Coordinates of C-alpha atoms and ligand atoms in Angstrom, one line a residue:
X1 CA 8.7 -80.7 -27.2
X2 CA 9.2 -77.0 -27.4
X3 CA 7.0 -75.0 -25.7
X4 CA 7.7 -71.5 -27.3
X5 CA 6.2 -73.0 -30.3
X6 CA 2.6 -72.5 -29.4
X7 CA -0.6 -71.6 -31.1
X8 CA -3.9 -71.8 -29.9
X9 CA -5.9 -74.4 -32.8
X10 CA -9.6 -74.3 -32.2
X11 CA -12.3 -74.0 -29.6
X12 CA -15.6 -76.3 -29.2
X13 CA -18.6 -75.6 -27.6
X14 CA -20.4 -79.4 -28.0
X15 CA -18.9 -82.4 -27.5
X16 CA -20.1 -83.6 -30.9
X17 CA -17.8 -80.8 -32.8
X18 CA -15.0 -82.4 -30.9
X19 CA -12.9 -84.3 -33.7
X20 CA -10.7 -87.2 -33.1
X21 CA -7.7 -86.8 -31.3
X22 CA -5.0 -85.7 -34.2
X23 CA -2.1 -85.7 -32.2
X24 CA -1.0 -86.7 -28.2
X25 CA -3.5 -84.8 -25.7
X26 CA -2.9 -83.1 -22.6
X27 CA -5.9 -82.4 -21.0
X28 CA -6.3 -79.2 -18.1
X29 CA -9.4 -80.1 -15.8
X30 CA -10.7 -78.4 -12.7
X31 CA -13.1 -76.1 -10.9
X32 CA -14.0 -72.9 -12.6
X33 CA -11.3 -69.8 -11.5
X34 CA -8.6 -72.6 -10.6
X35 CA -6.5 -71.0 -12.8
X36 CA -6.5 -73.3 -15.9
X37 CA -6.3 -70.6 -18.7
X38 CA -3.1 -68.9 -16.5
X39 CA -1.2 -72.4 -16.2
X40 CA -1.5 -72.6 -19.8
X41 CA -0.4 -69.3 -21.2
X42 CA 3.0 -70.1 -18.2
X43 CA 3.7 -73.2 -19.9
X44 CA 3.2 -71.9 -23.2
X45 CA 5.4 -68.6 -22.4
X46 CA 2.0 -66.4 -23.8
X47 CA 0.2 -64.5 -21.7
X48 CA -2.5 -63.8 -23.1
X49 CA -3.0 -67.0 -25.4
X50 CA -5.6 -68.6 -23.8
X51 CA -8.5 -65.9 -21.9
X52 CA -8.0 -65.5 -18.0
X53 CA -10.5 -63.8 -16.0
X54 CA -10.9 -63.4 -12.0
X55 CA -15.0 -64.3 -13.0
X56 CA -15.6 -67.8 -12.9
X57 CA -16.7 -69.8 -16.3
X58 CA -14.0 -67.7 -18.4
X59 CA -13.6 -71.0 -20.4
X60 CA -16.7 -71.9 -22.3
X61 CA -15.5 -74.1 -24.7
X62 CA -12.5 -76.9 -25.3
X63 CA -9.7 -75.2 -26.5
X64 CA -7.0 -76.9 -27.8
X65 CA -3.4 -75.4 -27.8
X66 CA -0.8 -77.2 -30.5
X67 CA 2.5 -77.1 -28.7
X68 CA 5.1 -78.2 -31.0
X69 CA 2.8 -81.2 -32.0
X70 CA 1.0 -82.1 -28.4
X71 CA -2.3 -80.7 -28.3
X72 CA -2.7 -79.0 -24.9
X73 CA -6.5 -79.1 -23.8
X74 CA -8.6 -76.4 -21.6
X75 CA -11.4 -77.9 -20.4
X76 CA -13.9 -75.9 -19.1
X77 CA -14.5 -75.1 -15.2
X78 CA -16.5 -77.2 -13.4
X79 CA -18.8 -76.6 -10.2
X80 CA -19.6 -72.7 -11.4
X81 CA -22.9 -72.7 -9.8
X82 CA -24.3 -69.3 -10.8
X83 CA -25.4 -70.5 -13.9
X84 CA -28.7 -71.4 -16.0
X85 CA -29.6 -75.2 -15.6
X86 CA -29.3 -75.5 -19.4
X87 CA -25.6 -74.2 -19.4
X88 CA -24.8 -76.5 -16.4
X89 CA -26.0 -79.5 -18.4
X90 CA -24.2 -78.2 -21.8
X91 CA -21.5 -78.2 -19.8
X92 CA -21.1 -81.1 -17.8
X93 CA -22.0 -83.0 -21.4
X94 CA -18.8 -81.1 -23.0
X95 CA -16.8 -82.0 -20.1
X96 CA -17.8 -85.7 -19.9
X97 CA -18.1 -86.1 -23.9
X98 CA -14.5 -85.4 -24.2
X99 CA -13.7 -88.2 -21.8
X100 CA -16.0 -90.8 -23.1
X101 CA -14.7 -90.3 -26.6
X102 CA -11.5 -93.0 -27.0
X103 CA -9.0 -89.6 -27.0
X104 CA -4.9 -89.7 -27.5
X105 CA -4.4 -89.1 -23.8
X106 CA -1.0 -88.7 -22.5
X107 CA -1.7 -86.6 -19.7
X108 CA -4.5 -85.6 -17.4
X109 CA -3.3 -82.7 -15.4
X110 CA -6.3 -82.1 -12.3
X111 CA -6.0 -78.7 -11.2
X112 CA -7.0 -78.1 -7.6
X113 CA -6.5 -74.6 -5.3
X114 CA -4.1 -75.6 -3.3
X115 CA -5.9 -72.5 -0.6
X116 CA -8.7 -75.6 0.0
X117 CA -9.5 -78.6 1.0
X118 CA -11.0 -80.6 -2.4
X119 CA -14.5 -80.2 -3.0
X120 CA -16.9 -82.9 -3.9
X121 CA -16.3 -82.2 -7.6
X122 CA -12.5 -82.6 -7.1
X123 CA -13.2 -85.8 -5.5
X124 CA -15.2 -86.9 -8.3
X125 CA -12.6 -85.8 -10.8
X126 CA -10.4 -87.7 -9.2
X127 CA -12.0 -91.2 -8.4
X128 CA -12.8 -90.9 -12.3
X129 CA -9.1 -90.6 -13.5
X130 CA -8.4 -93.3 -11.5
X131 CA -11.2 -95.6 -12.3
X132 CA -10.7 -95.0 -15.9
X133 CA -6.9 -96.0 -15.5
X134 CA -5.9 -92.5 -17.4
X135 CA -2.8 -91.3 -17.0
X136 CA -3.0 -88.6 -14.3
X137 CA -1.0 -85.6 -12.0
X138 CA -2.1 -83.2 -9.8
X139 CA -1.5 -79.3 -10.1
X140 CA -1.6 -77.5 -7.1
X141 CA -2.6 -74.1 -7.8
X142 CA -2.0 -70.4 -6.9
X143 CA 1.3 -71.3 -4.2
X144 CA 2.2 -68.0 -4.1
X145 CA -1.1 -67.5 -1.8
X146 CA 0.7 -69.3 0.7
X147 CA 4.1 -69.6 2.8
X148 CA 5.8 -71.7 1.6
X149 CA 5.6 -73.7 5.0
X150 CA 2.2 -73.5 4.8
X151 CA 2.2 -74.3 0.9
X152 CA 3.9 -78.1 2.0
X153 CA 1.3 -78.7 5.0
X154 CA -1.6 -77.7 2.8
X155 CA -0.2 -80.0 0.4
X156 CA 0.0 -82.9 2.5
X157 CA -3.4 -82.2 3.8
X158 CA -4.7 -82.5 -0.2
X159 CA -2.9 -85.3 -1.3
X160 CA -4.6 -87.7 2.3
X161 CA -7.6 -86.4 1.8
X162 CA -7.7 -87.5 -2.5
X163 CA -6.6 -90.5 -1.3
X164 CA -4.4 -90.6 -4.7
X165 CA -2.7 -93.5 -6.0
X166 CA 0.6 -94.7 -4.8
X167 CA 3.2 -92.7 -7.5
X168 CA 0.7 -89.9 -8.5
X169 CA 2.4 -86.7 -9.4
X170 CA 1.8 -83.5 -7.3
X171 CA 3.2 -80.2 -8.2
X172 CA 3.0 -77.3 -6.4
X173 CA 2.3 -74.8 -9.0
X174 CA 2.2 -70.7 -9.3
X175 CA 1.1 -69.2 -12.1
X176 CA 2.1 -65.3 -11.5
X177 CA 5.7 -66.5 -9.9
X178 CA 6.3 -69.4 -12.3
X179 CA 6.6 -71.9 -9.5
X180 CA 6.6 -75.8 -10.4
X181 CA 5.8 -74.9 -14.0
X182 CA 9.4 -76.5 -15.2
X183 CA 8.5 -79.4 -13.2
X184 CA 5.1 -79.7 -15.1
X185 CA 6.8 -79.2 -18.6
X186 CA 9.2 -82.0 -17.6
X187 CA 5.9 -84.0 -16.5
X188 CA 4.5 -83.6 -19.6
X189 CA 7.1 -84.5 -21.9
X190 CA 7.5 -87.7 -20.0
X191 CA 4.0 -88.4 -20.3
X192 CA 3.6 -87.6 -24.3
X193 CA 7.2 -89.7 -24.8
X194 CA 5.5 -92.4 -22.4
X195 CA 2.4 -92.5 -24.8
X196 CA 4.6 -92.7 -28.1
X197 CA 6.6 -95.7 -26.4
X198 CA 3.6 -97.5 -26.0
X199 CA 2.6 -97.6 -29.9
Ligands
LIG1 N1 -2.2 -65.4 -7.2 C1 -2.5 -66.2 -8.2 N2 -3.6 -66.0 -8.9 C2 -3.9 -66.8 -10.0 C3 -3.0 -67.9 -10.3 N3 -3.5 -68.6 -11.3 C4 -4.7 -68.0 -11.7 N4 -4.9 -66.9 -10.8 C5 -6.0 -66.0 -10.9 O1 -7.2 -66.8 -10.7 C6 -8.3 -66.3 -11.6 C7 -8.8 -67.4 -12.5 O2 -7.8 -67.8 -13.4 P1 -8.1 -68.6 -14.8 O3 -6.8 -69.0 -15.3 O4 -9.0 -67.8 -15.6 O5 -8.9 -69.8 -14.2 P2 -9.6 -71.0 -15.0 O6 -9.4 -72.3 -14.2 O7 -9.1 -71.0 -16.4 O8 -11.2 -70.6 -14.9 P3 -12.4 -71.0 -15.9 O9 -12.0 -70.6 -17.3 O10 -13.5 -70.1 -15.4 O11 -12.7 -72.4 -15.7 C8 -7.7 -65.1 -12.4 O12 -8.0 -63.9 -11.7 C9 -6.2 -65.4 -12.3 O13 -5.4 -64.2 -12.4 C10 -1.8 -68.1 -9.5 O14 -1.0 -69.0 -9.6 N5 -1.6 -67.2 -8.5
LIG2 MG1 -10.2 -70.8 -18.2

């Protein structure tokens, strides 16, 4: 799995438009401005593939990313609050529709700001992934905020406080300095070869 060969495929904006999974899925979920879009374009060596912006709710749609025949998937944020009730709710339905649909998951990569301490939401996100027995890892976001001393206490704080699963993956990631994003391609590959094995 080659990630240079990249292309972003298509973008949905209802959970009905979404089509069967085609290929393997990796699927990028967390709270709006976690930096989603920016992990992306880092793995996929493209900056400005998929839209990054310091406002919250960049990411309207699912957008899928075809990375030498994984589909790569940017969910959109969740728990943006300054927005109409009717957008929440179309939201929340894209979100959740993807999940419900029986999808080619390999991977579910849950993004959280490493700066602080999970929110509801992230809890939620969580206790989902694990009740629904996917496949699951935790990203770590924006290190490069930190020390690095403080990076590893933070990180420990996290991973007691999610309460993860015995074996779950954390990676510390950093999008501008490329931290941890070798580790997650690794991660990745594992996962999609896991997923083939099983067939
Ligand atoms: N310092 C630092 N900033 C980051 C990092 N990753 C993302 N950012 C910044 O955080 C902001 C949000 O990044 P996005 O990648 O757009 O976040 P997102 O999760 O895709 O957001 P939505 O599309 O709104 O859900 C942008 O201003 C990024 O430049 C990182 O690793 N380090
Ligand atoms: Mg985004």
């Amino acid at each position: 799995m080659n990630f240079h060969n990249a292309r972003f495929k298509a973008a949905y904006g209802t959970a009905a438009q979404l089509p069967e999974s085609a290929l393997p899925e990796v699927a990028f979920a967390g709270r709006s401005n976690v930096g989603k879009s920016s992990l992306l374009n880092r793995l996929m060596f493209r900056k400005g593939l998929a839209k990054v912006s310091g406002t919250p709710g960049k990411t309207a749609t699912v957008n899928f990313y075809d990375v030498d025949g994984v589909d790569l998937v940017d969910l959109p944020g969740y728990g943006y609050a300054k927005r109409s009730k009717t957008e929440l709710q179309r939201w929340s339905d894209l979100i959740e529709g993807y999940f419900d649909q029986d999808r080619q998951l390999a991977l579910v990569v849950s993004l959280i700001d490493i700066r602080h301490d999970p929110s509801a939401l992230d809890h939620d996100m969580v206790a989902f992934l694990v009740q629904s027995e996917l496949p699951f890892a935790i990203a770590l976001t924006k290190a490069d905020k930190l020390s690095r001393q403080k990076a590893l206490r933070q990180a420990a704080v996290i991973k007691k406080q999610l309460e993860l699963p015995k074996g779950t993956p954390v990676i510390l990631t950093s999008s501008s300095e490329g931290t941890g994003v070798d580790d997650l391609r690794r991660l990745i590959r594992d996962f999609v070869k896991g997923l083939a094995s099983e067939d």
